[in-house]
């Protein structure tokens, strides 16, 4: 759940939310995952993760490790992005990351930003021995942070991201040379496209998720 979802929700509800005693339960980021646990009657670890564009990936990693370490037998991982109020889009536009023509042109010299969209996605993870239907296998999950950069906090650090990929494949004993498909971030900004292209030095099908 991204922070702008919460901001959107609060603005959208407006004055009604201000006077509603249940506002803290309906719009609080701390309560969102708990409300799902409450509705389903499940009792394992339950919390909301917000790391902007990588929120769902971080949530997936947490779920993977929780199952692996024996904290739970299965996990529900959900990700959402809702555009309920123009305030957040206005802020991103002022930051210069939105495409003026509303098109995300990843891996293209004419790339000039991305277009915001909405989605709610949920996956159910469990140990292979307990599964009824297997749609995909999750072999490993790993994240890191760029740390300090002279260009600013929003600028990507390609060498740190390459380090993450190298460590990832070493830890799960998968040689990158056998990869057939990679899903890139795909924000459609020239700086990030250049970083994305530098990550992969082997021929690979590499669409970008935003496009």
CSV table of N, CA and C in Angstrom, one decimal, residues 48-197:
chain,number,residue,atom,x,y,z
A,48,UNK,N,1.4,-3.6,7.0
A,48,UNK,CA,1.5,-2.9,5.7
A,48,UNK,C,2.9,-2.4,5.4
A,49,UNK,N,3.3,-2.6,4.2
A,49,UNK,CA,4.6,-2.2,3.7
A,49,UNK,C,4.5,-1.0,2.7
A,50,UNK,N,5.3,0.0,2.9
A,50,UNK,CA,5.3,1.1,2.0
A,50,UNK,C,6.7,1.5,1.6
A,51,UNK,N,7.2,1.2,0.4
A,51,UNK,CA,8.5,1.6,-0.1
A,51,UNK,C,8.3,2.2,-1.5
A,52,UNK,N,7.2,2.9,-1.7
A,52,UNK,CA,6.8,3.5,-3.0
A,52,UNK,C,6.7,2.4,-4.1
A,53,UNK,N,7.4,2.5,-5.2
A,53,UNK,CA,7.2,1.6,-6.3
A,53,UNK,C,7.6,0.2,-6.0
A,54,UNK,N,8.4,0.0,-5.0
A,54,UNK,CA,8.8,-1.4,-4.6
A,54,UNK,C,8.1,-2.0,-3.5
A,55,UNK,N,7.0,-1.4,-3.1
A,55,UNK,CA,6.2,-1.9,-1.9
A,55,UNK,C,5.8,-3.3,-2.0
A,56,UNK,N,5.3,-3.7,-3.2
A,56,UNK,CA,4.8,-5.1,-3.4
A,56,UNK,C,6.0,-6.1,-3.3
A,57,UNK,N,7.1,-5.7,-3.9
A,57,UNK,CA,8.3,-6.5,-3.9
A,57,UNK,C,8.8,-6.7,-2.4
A,58,UNK,N,8.8,-5.6,-1.6
A,58,UNK,CA,9.2,-5.8,-0.2
A,58,UNK,C,8.2,-6.7,0.5
A,59,UNK,N,6.9,-6.5,0.3
A,59,UNK,CA,5.9,-7.3,0.9
A,59,UNK,C,6.1,-8.8,0.5
A,60,UNK,N,6.4,-9.1,-0.7
A,60,UNK,CA,6.7,-10.4,-1.2
A,60,UNK,C,7.9,-11.0,-0.5
A,61,UNK,N,9.0,-10.2,-0.4
A,61,UNK,CA,10.2,-10.7,0.3
A,61,UNK,C,9.9,-11.1,1.8
A,62,UNK,N,9.1,-10.2,2.4
A,62,UNK,CA,8.8,-10.4,3.8
A,62,UNK,C,8.0,-11.7,4.0
A,63,UNK,N,7.0,-11.9,3.1
A,63,UNK,CA,6.2,-13.1,3.1
A,63,UNK,C,7.0,-14.4,2.9
A,64,UNK,N,7.9,-14.3,1.9
A,64,UNK,CA,8.8,-15.4,1.5
A,64,UNK,C,9.6,-15.8,2.7
A,65,UNK,N,10.2,-14.8,3.4
A,65,UNK,CA,11.1,-15.1,4.6
A,65,UNK,C,10.3,-15.6,5.8
A,66,UNK,N,9.1,-15.1,5.9
A,66,UNK,CA,8.3,-15.5,7.0
A,66,UNK,C,7.9,-17.0,6.9
A,67,UNK,N,7.6,-17.4,5.7
A,67,UNK,CA,7.3,-18.9,5.4
A,67,UNK,C,8.5,-19.7,5.6
A,68,UNK,N,9.6,-19.2,5.0
A,68,UNK,CA,10.9,-20.0,5.1
A,68,UNK,C,11.4,-20.2,6.5
A,69,UNK,N,11.2,-19.1,7.3
A,69,UNK,CA,11.7,-19.2,8.7
A,69,UNK,C,10.7,-19.8,9.7
A,70,UNK,N,9.5,-20.2,9.2
A,70,UNK,CA,8.6,-20.9,10.0
A,70,UNK,C,7.6,-20.0,10.8
A,71,UNK,N,7.5,-18.8,10.5
A,71,UNK,CA,6.6,-17.9,11.2
A,71,UNK,C,5.2,-18.1,10.8
A,72,UNK,N,5.0,-18.6,9.6
A,72,UNK,CA,3.6,-18.9,9.1
A,72,UNK,C,3.7,-20.0,8.0
A,73,UNK,N,2.6,-20.7,7.8
A,73,UNK,CA,2.6,-21.7,6.7
A,73,UNK,C,2.2,-21.2,5.4
A,74,UNK,N,1.5,-20.1,5.3
A,74,UNK,CA,1.1,-19.5,4.0
A,74,UNK,C,1.0,-18.0,4.2
A,75,UNK,N,0.9,-17.2,3.1
A,75,UNK,CA,0.9,-15.8,3.2
A,75,UNK,C,0.1,-15.2,2.1
A,76,UNK,N,-0.7,-14.1,2.4
A,76,UNK,CA,-1.4,-13.4,1.4
A,76,UNK,C,-0.6,-12.1,1.2
A,77,UNK,N,-0.2,-11.8,-0.1
A,77,UNK,CA,0.6,-10.6,-0.4
A,77,UNK,C,-0.3,-9.8,-1.4
A,78,UNK,N,-0.6,-8.6,-1.0
A,78,UNK,CA,-1.4,-7.7,-1.8
A,78,UNK,C,-0.7,-6.4,-2.1
A,79,UNK,N,-0.9,-5.9,-3.3
A,79,UNK,CA,-0.3,-4.6,-3.7
A,79,UNK,C,-1.4,-3.8,-4.3
A,80,UNK,N,-1.4,-2.5,-4.1
A,80,UNK,CA,-2.4,-1.6,-4.7
A,80,UNK,C,-1.8,-0.2,-5.0
A,81,UNK,N,-2.4,0.4,-6.0
A,81,UNK,CA,-2.1,1.8,-6.3
A,81,UNK,C,-3.5,2.4,-6.8
A,82,UNK,N,-4.0,3.3,-6.1
A,82,UNK,CA,-5.3,3.9,-6.4
A,82,UNK,C,-5.1,5.4,-6.6
A,83,UNK,N,-5.7,6.0,-7.7
A,83,UNK,CA,-5.6,7.4,-8.0
A,83,UNK,C,-6.9,8.0,-7.8
A,84,UNK,N,-7.2,8.3,-6.5
A,84,UNK,CA,-8.5,8.8,-6.1
A,84,UNK,C,-8.6,10.4,-6.1
A,85,UNK,N,-7.5,11.0,-6.1
A,85,UNK,CA,-7.5,12.5,-6.0
A,85,UNK,C,-6.3,13.0,-6.8
A,86,UNK,N,-6.5,14.2,-7.5
A,86,UNK,CA,-5.4,14.7,-8.4
A,86,UNK,C,-4.2,15.3,-7.6
A,87,UNK,N,-4.3,15.4,-6.3
A,87,UNK,CA,-3.2,16.0,-5.5
A,87,UNK,C,-1.9,15.3,-5.7
A,88,UNK,N,-1.9,14.0,-5.7
A,88,UNK,CA,-0.7,13.2,-5.8
A,88,UNK,C,-0.1,13.3,-7.2
A,89,UNK,N,-1.0,13.2,-8.2
A,89,UNK,CA,-0.5,13.3,-9.6
A,89,UNK,C,0.1,14.7,-9.8
A,90,UNK,N,-0.5,15.7,-9.2
A,90,UNK,CA,0.1,17.1,-9.3
A,90,UNK,C,1.5,17.2,-8.7
A,91,UNK,N,1.7,16.5,-7.6
A,91,UNK,CA,3.0,16.5,-7.0
A,91,UNK,C,4.0,15.8,-7.9
A,92,UNK,N,3.6,14.7,-8.4
A,92,UNK,CA,4.6,13.9,-9.3
A,92,UNK,C,4.9,14.7,-10.6
A,93,UNK,N,3.9,15.5,-11.1
A,93,UNK,CA,4.1,16.3,-12.3
A,93,UNK,C,5.1,17.4,-12.0
A,94,UNK,N,5.0,18.0,-10.8
A,94,UNK,CA,5.9,19.0,-10.4
A,94,UNK,C,7.3,18.5,-10.2
A,95,UNK,N,7.4,17.2,-9.8
A,95,UNK,CA,8.7,16.6,-9.7
A,95,UNK,C,9.3,16.3,-11.0
A,96,UNK,N,8.5,16.2,-12.1
A,96,UNK,CA,9.0,16.0,-13.4
A,96,UNK,C,9.1,14.6,-13.9
A,97,UNK,N,8.3,13.7,-13.2
A,97,UNK,CA,8.4,12.3,-13.6
A,97,UNK,C,7.3,11.8,-14.4
A,98,UNK,N,6.2,12.6,-14.6
A,98,UNK,CA,5.1,12.2,-15.4
A,98,UNK,C,5.3,12.6,-16.9
A,99,UNK,N,4.8,11.8,-17.8
A,99,UNK,CA,4.9,12.1,-19.2
A,99,UNK,C,3.9,13.1,-19.6
A,100,UNK,N,4.2,14.2,-20.2
A,100,UNK,CA,3.3,15.2,-20.6
A,100,UNK,C,2.2,14.7,-21.6
A,101,UNK,N,2.6,13.7,-22.4
A,101,UNK,CA,1.6,13.2,-23.3
A,101,UNK,C,0.9,12.0,-22.8
A,102,UNK,N,1.1,11.6,-21.5
A,102,UNK,CA,0.4,10.5,-20.9
A,102,UNK,C,0.8,9.1,-21.4
A,103,UNK,N,2.0,9.0,-22.0
A,103,UNK,CA,2.4,7.7,-22.5
A,103,UNK,C,3.8,7.3,-21.9
A,104,UNK,N,3.9,6.1,-21.5
A,104,UNK,CA,5.2,5.6,-21.0
A,104,UNK,C,5.9,4.9,-22.1
A,105,UNK,N,7.0,5.4,-22.5
A,105,UNK,CA,7.8,4.9,-23.7
A,105,UNK,C,9.1,4.3,-23.2
A,106,UNK,N,9.0,3.2,-22.5
A,106,UNK,CA,10.2,2.6,-22.0
A,106,UNK,C,11.2,2.1,-23.1
A,107,UNK,N,12.5,2.2,-22.8
A,107,UNK,CA,13.6,1.7,-23.7
A,107,UNK,C,13.5,2.5,-25.0
A,108,UNK,N,13.0,3.7,-25.0
A,108,UNK,CA,12.8,4.5,-26.2
A,108,UNK,C,13.5,5.9,-26.0
A,109,UNK,N,14.2,6.4,-27.0
A,109,UNK,CA,14.9,7.7,-26.9
A,109,UNK,C,13.9,8.8,-26.7
A,110,UNK,N,12.7,8.6,-27.0
A,110,UNK,CA,11.7,9.7,-26.8
A,110,UNK,C,11.0,9.6,-25.4
A,111,UNK,N,11.5,8.8,-24.6
A,111,UNK,CA,10.9,8.6,-23.3
A,111,UNK,C,10.9,9.9,-22.5
A,112,UNK,N,9.8,10.3,-21.9
A,112,UNK,CA,9.7,11.5,-21.1
A,112,UNK,C,8.9,11.4,-19.9
A,113,UNK,N,8.9,10.2,-19.3
A,113,UNK,CA,8.2,10.0,-18.0
A,113,UNK,C,7.2,8.9,-18.1
A,114,UNK,N,6.4,8.7,-17.1
A,114,UNK,CA,5.4,7.6,-17.1
A,114,UNK,C,4.0,8.2,-16.8
A,115,UNK,N,3.1,7.3,-17.1
A,115,UNK,CA,1.7,7.6,-16.8
A,115,UNK,C,1.2,6.8,-15.6
A,116,UNK,N,0.5,7.5,-14.7
A,116,UNK,CA,0.0,6.8,-13.5
A,116,UNK,C,-1.2,5.9,-13.9
A,117,UNK,N,-1.3,4.8,-13.2
A,117,UNK,CA,-2.4,3.9,-13.4
A,117,UNK,C,-2.8,3.2,-12.1
A,118,UNK,N,-3.9,2.5,-12.2
A,118,UNK,CA,-4.4,1.8,-11.0
A,118,UNK,C,-4.3,0.3,-11.1
A,119,UNK,N,-4.1,-0.3,-9.9
A,119,UNK,CA,-4.2,-1.8,-9.9
A,119,UNK,C,-4.3,-2.3,-8.5
A,120,UNK,N,-4.9,-3.4,-8.3
A,120,UNK,CA,-4.9,-4.1,-7.0
A,120,UNK,C,-4.6,-5.6,-7.4
A,121,UNK,N,-3.5,-6.1,-6.8
A,121,UNK,CA,-3.1,-7.5,-7.2
A,121,UNK,C,-2.8,-8.2,-5.9
A,122,UNK,N,-3.3,-9.5,-5.8
A,122,UNK,CA,-3.0,-10.3,-4.6
A,122,UNK,C,-2.5,-11.7,-5.1
A,123,UNK,N,-1.5,-12.2,-4.4
A,123,UNK,CA,-1.0,-13.5,-4.6
A,123,UNK,C,-1.0,-14.3,-3.3
A,124,UNK,N,-1.1,-15.6,-3.4
A,124,UNK,CA,-1.2,-16.4,-2.2
A,124,UNK,C,0.0,-17.3,-2.3
A,125,UNK,N,0.9,-17.3,-1.2
A,125,UNK,CA,2.1,-18.1,-1.1
A,125,UNK,C,1.9,-19.2,-0.1
A,126,UNK,N,2.4,-20.3,-0.4
A,126,UNK,CA,2.5,-21.4,0.6
A,126,UNK,C,3.6,-22.4,0.2
A,127,UNK,N,3.9,-23.2,1.1
A,127,UNK,CA,5.0,-24.2,0.9
A,127,UNK,C,4.5,-25.2,-0.2
A,128,UNK,N,5.4,-25.6,-1.1
A,128,UNK,CA,5.1,-26.4,-2.2
A,128,UNK,C,4.4,-27.7,-1.8
A,129,UNK,N,4.8,-28.3,-0.7
A,129,UNK,CA,4.2,-29.6,-0.2
A,129,UNK,C,2.7,-29.4,0.2
A,130,UNK,N,2.3,-28.2,0.5
A,130,UNK,CA,0.9,-28.0,0.9
A,130,UNK,C,0.0,-27.4,-0.2
A,131,UNK,N,0.6,-27.2,-1.4
A,131,UNK,CA,-0.1,-26.5,-2.4
A,131,UNK,C,-1.1,-27.4,-3.2
A,132,UNK,N,-2.2,-26.8,-3.6
A,132,UNK,CA,-3.2,-27.6,-4.4
A,132,UNK,C,-2.9,-27.3,-5.9
A,133,UNK,N,-2.7,-26.1,-6.3
A,133,UNK,CA,-2.4,-25.7,-7.6
A,133,UNK,C,-1.2,-24.8,-7.6
A,134,UNK,N,-0.2,-25.1,-8.5
A,134,UNK,CA,1.0,-24.3,-8.5
A,134,UNK,C,1.0,-23.5,-9.9
A,135,UNK,N,1.0,-22.2,-9.7
A,135,UNK,CA,1.0,-21.3,-10.9
A,135,UNK,C,2.4,-20.9,-11.2
A,136,UNK,N,3.3,-20.8,-10.2
A,136,UNK,CA,4.6,-20.3,-10.3
A,136,UNK,C,5.4,-20.7,-9.0
A,137,UNK,N,6.7,-20.8,-9.1
A,137,UNK,CA,7.5,-21.1,-8.0
A,137,UNK,C,8.4,-19.9,-7.6
A,138,UNK,N,8.4,-19.5,-6.4
A,138,UNK,CA,9.2,-18.4,-5.9
A,138,UNK,C,10.5,-19.0,-5.2
A,139,UNK,N,11.6,-18.9,-5.9
A,139,UNK,CA,12.8,-19.5,-5.5
A,139,UNK,C,13.6,-18.7,-4.5
A,140,UNK,N,13.5,-17.3,-4.6
A,140,UNK,CA,14.3,-16.5,-3.7
A,140,UNK,C,13.7,-15.1,-3.8
A,141,UNK,N,14.0,-14.3,-2.8
A,141,UNK,CA,13.6,-12.8,-2.8
A,141,UNK,C,14.6,-12.0,-2.1
A,142,UNK,N,15.0,-10.9,-2.6
A,142,UNK,CA,16.0,-10.1,-2.0
A,142,UNK,C,15.9,-8.6,-2.4
A,143,UNK,N,16.2,-7.7,-1.5
A,143,UNK,CA,16.1,-6.3,-1.7
A,143,UNK,C,17.3,-5.6,-1.2
A,144,UNK,N,17.5,-4.4,-1.6
A,144,UNK,CA,18.6,-3.5,-1.0
A,144,UNK,C,18.2,-2.1,-1.1
A,145,UNK,N,19.1,-1.2,-0.8
A,145,UNK,CA,18.9,0.3,-0.9
A,145,UNK,C,20.1,0.9,-1.5
A,146,UNK,N,19.9,2.0,-2.3
A,146,UNK,CA,21.0,2.7,-3.0
A,146,UNK,C,21.9,3.4,-2.0
A,147,UNK,N,21.4,3.8,-0.9
A,147,UNK,CA,22.2,4.7,0.0
A,147,UNK,C,22.4,6.1,-0.5
A,148,UNK,N,23.5,6.7,-0.1
A,148,UNK,CA,23.7,8.1,-0.5
A,148,UNK,C,24.2,8.2,-1.9
A,149,UNK,N,23.6,9.3,-2.6
A,149,UNK,CA,24.0,9.6,-4.0
A,149,UNK,C,24.1,11.1,-4.1
A,150,UNK,N,25.2,11.5,-4.8
A,150,UNK,CA,25.4,13.0,-5.0
A,150,UNK,C,24.2,13.6,-5.8
A,151,UNK,N,23.6,12.8,-6.7
A,151,UNK,CA,22.6,13.3,-7.6
A,151,UNK,C,21.3,13.5,-6.8
A,152,UNK,N,21.1,12.9,-5.7
A,152,UNK,CA,19.9,13.1,-4.9
A,152,UNK,C,19.2,11.8,-4.6
A,153,UNK,N,18.3,11.8,-3.7
A,153,UNK,CA,17.7,10.6,-3.2
A,153,UNK,C,16.9,9.8,-4.2
A,154,UNK,N,16.3,10.5,-5.2
A,154,UNK,CA,15.4,9.8,-6.2
A,154,UNK,C,16.2,9.3,-7.4
A,155,UNK,N,17.5,9.6,-7.4
A,155,UNK,CA,18.3,9.1,-8.6
A,155,UNK,C,18.8,7.7,-8.4
A,156,UNK,N,18.6,6.8,-9.4
A,156,UNK,CA,19.0,5.4,-9.2
A,156,UNK,C,20.5,5.2,-9.2
A,157,UNK,N,21.0,4.2,-8.4
A,157,UNK,CA,22.4,3.9,-8.4
A,157,UNK,C,22.6,2.5,-9.1
A,158,UNK,N,23.0,2.6,-10.4
A,158,UNK,CA,23.1,1.4,-11.2
A,158,UNK,C,24.0,0.3,-10.6
A,159,UNK,N,25.1,0.7,-10.0
A,159,UNK,CA,26.1,-0.2,-9.5
A,159,UNK,C,25.6,-1.0,-8.3
A,160,UNK,N,24.7,-0.3,-7.5
A,160,UNK,CA,24.1,-1.0,-6.3
A,160,UNK,C,23.1,-1.9,-6.8
A,161,UNK,N,22.3,-1.6,-7.8
A,161,UNK,CA,21.3,-2.5,-8.3
A,161,UNK,C,21.9,-3.7,-9.0
A,162,UNK,N,23.1,-3.5,-9.7
A,162,UNK,CA,23.8,-4.7,-10.3
A,162,UNK,C,24.3,-5.6,-9.2
A,163,UNK,N,24.8,-5.0,-8.1
A,163,UNK,CA,25.2,-5.8,-6.9
A,163,UNK,C,24.1,-6.6,-6.4
A,164,UNK,N,22.9,-6.1,-6.3
A,164,UNK,CA,21.8,-6.8,-5.8
A,164,UNK,C,21.5,-8.0,-6.6
A,165,UNK,N,21.5,-7.8,-8.0
A,165,UNK,CA,21.2,-8.9,-8.9
A,165,UNK,C,22.3,-10.0,-8.8
A,166,UNK,N,23.6,-9.6,-8.7
A,166,UNK,CA,24.7,-10.5,-8.6
A,166,UNK,C,24.5,-11.4,-7.3
A,167,UNK,N,24.2,-10.7,-6.2
A,167,UNK,CA,24.1,-11.4,-4.9
A,167,UNK,C,22.8,-12.3,-4.9
A,168,UNK,N,21.8,-11.9,-5.6
A,168,UNK,CA,20.6,-12.6,-5.7
A,168,UNK,C,20.8,-14.0,-6.4
A,169,UNK,N,21.4,-13.9,-7.5
A,169,UNK,CA,21.6,-15.2,-8.3
A,169,UNK,C,22.7,-16.1,-7.6
A,170,UNK,N,23.6,-15.5,-7.0
A,170,UNK,CA,24.6,-16.3,-6.2
A,170,UNK,C,23.9,-17.1,-5.1
A,171,UNK,N,23.0,-16.4,-4.4
A,171,UNK,CA,22.4,-17.0,-3.2
A,171,UNK,C,21.4,-18.1,-3.6
A,172,UNK,N,20.8,-18.0,-4.7
A,172,UNK,CA,19.8,-19.0,-5.1
A,172,UNK,C,20.4,-20.0,-6.2
A,173,UNK,N,21.7,-19.8,-6.4
A,173,UNK,CA,22.5,-20.8,-7.3
A,173,UNK,C,21.9,-20.9,-8.7
A,174,UNK,N,21.5,-19.8,-9.2
A,174,UNK,CA,20.9,-19.7,-10.6
A,174,UNK,C,21.9,-18.9,-11.5
A,175,UNK,N,22.5,-19.5,-12.5
A,175,UNK,CA,23.3,-18.7,-13.4
A,175,UNK,C,22.5,-17.7,-14.3
A,176,UNK,N,22.8,-16.5,-14.3
A,176,UNK,CA,22.0,-15.5,-15.1
A,176,UNK,C,22.0,-15.9,-16.6
A,177,UNK,N,22.9,-16.7,-17.0
A,177,UNK,CA,23.0,-17.0,-18.5
A,177,UNK,C,21.8,-17.9,-18.9
A,178,UNK,N,21.1,-18.5,-18.0
A,178,UNK,CA,19.9,-19.3,-18.3
A,178,UNK,C,18.6,-18.5,-18.3
A,179,UNK,N,18.7,-17.2,-18.0
A,179,UNK,CA,17.4,-16.4,-17.9
A,179,UNK,C,16.8,-16.3,-19.3
A,180,UNK,N,15.5,-16.4,-19.4
A,180,UNK,CA,14.8,-16.1,-20.6
A,180,UNK,C,13.9,-14.9,-20.6
A,181,UNK,N,13.6,-14.4,-19.4
A,181,UNK,CA,12.7,-13.3,-19.3
A,181,UNK,C,12.9,-12.5,-18.0
A,182,UNK,N,13.0,-11.2,-18.2
A,182,UNK,CA,13.2,-10.3,-17.0
A,182,UNK,C,12.2,-9.2,-17.1
A,183,UNK,N,11.5,-8.9,-16.0
A,183,UNK,CA,10.6,-7.8,-16.0
A,183,UNK,C,11.2,-6.6,-15.3
A,184,UNK,N,11.4,-5.5,-16.1
A,184,UNK,CA,12.1,-4.3,-15.6
A,184,UNK,C,11.1,-3.3,-15.0
A,185,UNK,N,11.6,-2.3,-14.3
A,185,UNK,CA,10.7,-1.4,-13.6
A,185,UNK,C,9.9,-0.6,-14.6
A,186,UNK,N,10.5,0.1,-15.5
A,186,UNK,CA,9.7,0.7,-16.6
A,186,UNK,C,9.1,2.0,-16.3
A,187,UNK,N,9.8,3.0,-15.8
A,187,UNK,CA,9.2,4.3,-15.5
A,187,UNK,C,9.2,5.2,-16.7
A,188,UNK,N,9.9,4.8,-17.8
A,188,UNK,CA,9.9,5.6,-19.0
A,188,UNK,C,10.6,6.9,-18.9
A,189,UNK,N,11.6,7.0,-18.0
A,189,UNK,CA,12.4,8.2,-17.9
A,189,UNK,C,13.8,7.8,-18.4
A,190,UNK,N,14.4,8.7,-19.1
A,190,UNK,CA,15.7,8.3,-19.8
A,190,UNK,C,16.8,7.9,-18.8
A,191,UNK,N,16.9,8.5,-17.7
A,191,UNK,CA,17.9,8.1,-16.7
A,191,UNK,C,17.7,6.7,-16.3
A,192,UNK,N,16.5,6.4,-15.9
A,192,UNK,CA,16.2,5.0,-15.4
A,192,UNK,C,16.3,4.0,-16.5
A,193,UNK,N,15.9,4.4,-17.8
A,193,UNK,CA,16.1,3.4,-18.9
A,193,UNK,C,17.5,3.1,-19.1
A,194,UNK,N,18.4,4.1,-19.0
A,194,UNK,CA,19.8,3.8,-19.1
A,194,UNK,C,20.3,2.9,-18.1
A,195,UNK,N,19.9,3.1,-16.8
A,195,UNK,CA,20.3,2.2,-15.7
A,195,UNK,C,19.7,0.8,-15.9
A,196,UNK,N,18.5,0.7,-16.4
A,196,UNK,CA,17.9,-0.6,-16.6
A,196,UNK,C,18.7,-1.4,-17.7
A,197,UNK,N,19.1,-0.7,-18.8
A,197,UNK,CA,19.8,-1.3,-19.8
A,197,UNK,C,21.2,-1.8,-19.4
